[in-house]
Short mmCIF file of C-alpha atoms in Angstrom, two decimals:
data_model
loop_
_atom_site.label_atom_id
_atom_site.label_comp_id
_atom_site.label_asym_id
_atom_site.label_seq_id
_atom_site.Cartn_x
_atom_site.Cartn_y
_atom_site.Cartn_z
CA UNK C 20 -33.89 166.19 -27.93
CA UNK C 21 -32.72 162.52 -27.25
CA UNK C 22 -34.23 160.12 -29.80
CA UNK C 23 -35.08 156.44 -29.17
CA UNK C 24 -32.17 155.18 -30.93
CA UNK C 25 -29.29 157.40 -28.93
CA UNK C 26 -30.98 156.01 -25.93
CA UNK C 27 -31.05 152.27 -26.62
CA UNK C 28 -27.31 153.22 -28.11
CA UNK C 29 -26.54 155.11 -24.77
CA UNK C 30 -28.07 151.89 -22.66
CA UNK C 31 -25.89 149.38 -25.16
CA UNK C 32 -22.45 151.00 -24.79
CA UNK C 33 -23.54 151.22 -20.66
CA UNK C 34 -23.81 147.95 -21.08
CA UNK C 35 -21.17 146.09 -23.41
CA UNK C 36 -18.88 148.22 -20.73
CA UNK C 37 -20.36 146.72 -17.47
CA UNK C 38 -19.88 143.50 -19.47
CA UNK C 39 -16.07 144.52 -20.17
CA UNK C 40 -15.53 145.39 -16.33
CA UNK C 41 -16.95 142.34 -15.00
CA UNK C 42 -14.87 140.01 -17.54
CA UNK C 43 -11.81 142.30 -16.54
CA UNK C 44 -11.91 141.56 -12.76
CA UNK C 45 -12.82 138.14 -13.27
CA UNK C 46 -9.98 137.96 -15.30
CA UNK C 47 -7.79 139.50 -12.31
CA UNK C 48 -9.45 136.98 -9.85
CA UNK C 49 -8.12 134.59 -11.67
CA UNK C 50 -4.62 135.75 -12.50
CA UNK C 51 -4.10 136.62 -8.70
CA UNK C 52 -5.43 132.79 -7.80
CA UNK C 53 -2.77 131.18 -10.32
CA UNK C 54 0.31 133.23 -8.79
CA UNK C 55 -1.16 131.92 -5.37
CA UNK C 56 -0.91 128.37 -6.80
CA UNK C 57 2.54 129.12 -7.98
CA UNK C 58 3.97 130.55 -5.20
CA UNK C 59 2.31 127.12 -2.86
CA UNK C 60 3.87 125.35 -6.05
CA UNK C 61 7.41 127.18 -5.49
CA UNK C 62 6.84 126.89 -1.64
CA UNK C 63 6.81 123.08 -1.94
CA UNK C 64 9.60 122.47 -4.34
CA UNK C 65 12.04 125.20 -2.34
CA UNK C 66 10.54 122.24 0.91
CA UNK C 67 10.96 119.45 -1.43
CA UNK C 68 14.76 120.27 -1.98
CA UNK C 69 15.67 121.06 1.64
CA UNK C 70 14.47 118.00 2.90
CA UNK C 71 16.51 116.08 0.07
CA UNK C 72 19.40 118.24 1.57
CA UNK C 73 18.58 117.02 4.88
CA UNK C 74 18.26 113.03 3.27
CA UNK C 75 21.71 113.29 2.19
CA UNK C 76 23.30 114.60 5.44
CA UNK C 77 21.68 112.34 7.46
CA UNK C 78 22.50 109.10 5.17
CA UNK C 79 26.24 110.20 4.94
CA UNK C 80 28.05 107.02 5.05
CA UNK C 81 30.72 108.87 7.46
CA UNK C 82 27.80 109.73 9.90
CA UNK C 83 26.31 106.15 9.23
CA UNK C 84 29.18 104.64 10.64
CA UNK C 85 29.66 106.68 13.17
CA UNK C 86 26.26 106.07 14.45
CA UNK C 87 26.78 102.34 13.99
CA UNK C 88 29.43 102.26 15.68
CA UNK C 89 28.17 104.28 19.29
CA UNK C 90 25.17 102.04 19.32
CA UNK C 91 26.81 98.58 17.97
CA UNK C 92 25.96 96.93 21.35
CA UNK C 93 22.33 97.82 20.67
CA UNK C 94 21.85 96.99 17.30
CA UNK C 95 23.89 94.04 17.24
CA UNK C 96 24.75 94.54 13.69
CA UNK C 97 27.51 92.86 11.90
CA UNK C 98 29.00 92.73 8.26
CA UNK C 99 27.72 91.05 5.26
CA UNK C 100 29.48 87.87 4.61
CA UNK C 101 30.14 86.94 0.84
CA UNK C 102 29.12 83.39 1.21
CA UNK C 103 25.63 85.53 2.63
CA UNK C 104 25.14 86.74 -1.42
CA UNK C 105 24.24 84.22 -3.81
CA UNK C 106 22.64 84.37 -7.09
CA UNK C 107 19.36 83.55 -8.45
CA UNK C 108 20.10 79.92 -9.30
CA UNK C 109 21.34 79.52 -5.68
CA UNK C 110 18.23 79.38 -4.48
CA UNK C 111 15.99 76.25 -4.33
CA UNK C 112 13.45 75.67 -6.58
CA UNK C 113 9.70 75.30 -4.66
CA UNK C 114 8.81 71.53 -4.70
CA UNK C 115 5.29 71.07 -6.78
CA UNK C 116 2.60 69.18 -5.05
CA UNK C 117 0.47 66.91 -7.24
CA UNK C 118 -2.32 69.62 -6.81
CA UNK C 119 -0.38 72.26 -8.59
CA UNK C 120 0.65 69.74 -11.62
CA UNK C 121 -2.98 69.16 -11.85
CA UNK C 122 -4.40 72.51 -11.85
CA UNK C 123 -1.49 73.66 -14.23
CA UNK C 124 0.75 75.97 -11.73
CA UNK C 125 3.92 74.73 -12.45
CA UNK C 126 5.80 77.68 -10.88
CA UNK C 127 5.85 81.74 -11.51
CA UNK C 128 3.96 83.92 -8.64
CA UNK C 129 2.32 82.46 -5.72
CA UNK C 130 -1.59 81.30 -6.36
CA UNK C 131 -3.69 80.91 -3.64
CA UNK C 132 -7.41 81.47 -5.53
CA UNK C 133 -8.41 78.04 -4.66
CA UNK C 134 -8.47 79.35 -1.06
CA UNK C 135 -11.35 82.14 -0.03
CA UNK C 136 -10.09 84.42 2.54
CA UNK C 137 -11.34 83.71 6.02
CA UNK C 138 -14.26 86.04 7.13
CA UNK C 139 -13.72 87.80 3.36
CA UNK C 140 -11.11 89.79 4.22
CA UNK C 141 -8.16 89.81 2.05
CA UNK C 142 -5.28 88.34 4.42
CA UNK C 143 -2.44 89.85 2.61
CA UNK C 144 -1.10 92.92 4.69
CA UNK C 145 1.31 95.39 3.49
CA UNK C 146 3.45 98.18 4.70
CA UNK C 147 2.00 99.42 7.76
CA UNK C 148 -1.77 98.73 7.13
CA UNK C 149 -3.31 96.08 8.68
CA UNK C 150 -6.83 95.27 7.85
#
């Protein structure tokens, strides 16, 4: 009746199609986990864009000034001055110390790698992190 070959044929198509069904829903798995990342993706640039909406309401300069104006007591704020502006040449220039000639800073950034940080923590602190 059934010969050896139509079996192992029979157990080979049984097979290559188990294959083709597992692949298939993998395949699903994965399409249904990209259009959950794209919907979280359009989620947070539909958020993204409201609160820019929000940004530019609340830093209207109409609003601003009304604001500044109900608290001005509190704030103490007052205008720029012009004579408050200058340029870069305005400002002094930092006086070298003999030290600096001799170590060859003559100006740019600030260098303080001479110095090791007390308890070796860095003491520069920015933002709101202090260390």
């Amino acid at each position: 009746m059934f010969r050896t070959s139509d079996i192992v044929l029979i157990a080979v198509m049984v097979a290559a199609a188990a294959l083709t069904y597992k692949a298939k829903r993998e395949a699903e798995e994965q399409l249904a986990s990209v259009q959950k990342i794209h919907a979280q993706i359009r989620y947070e640039e539909d958020t993204i864009d409201l609160l820019k909406a929000d940004w530019s309401l609340l830093t209207q300069p109409s609003r601003l000034q009304k604001l500044t104006e109900l608290y001005k007591s509190q704030l103490a704020l007052e205008p720029v001055s012009a004579r408050q502006i200058v340029g870069i040449g305005d400002l002094p220039a930092k006086a070298l110390d003999i030290q600096d000639i001799l170590n060859g800073r003559q100006g740019g950034m600030a260098d303080n790698s001479d110095q090791a940080p007390p308890g070796g923590r860095d003491p520069v602190v920015t933002g709101g992190i202090a260390q």
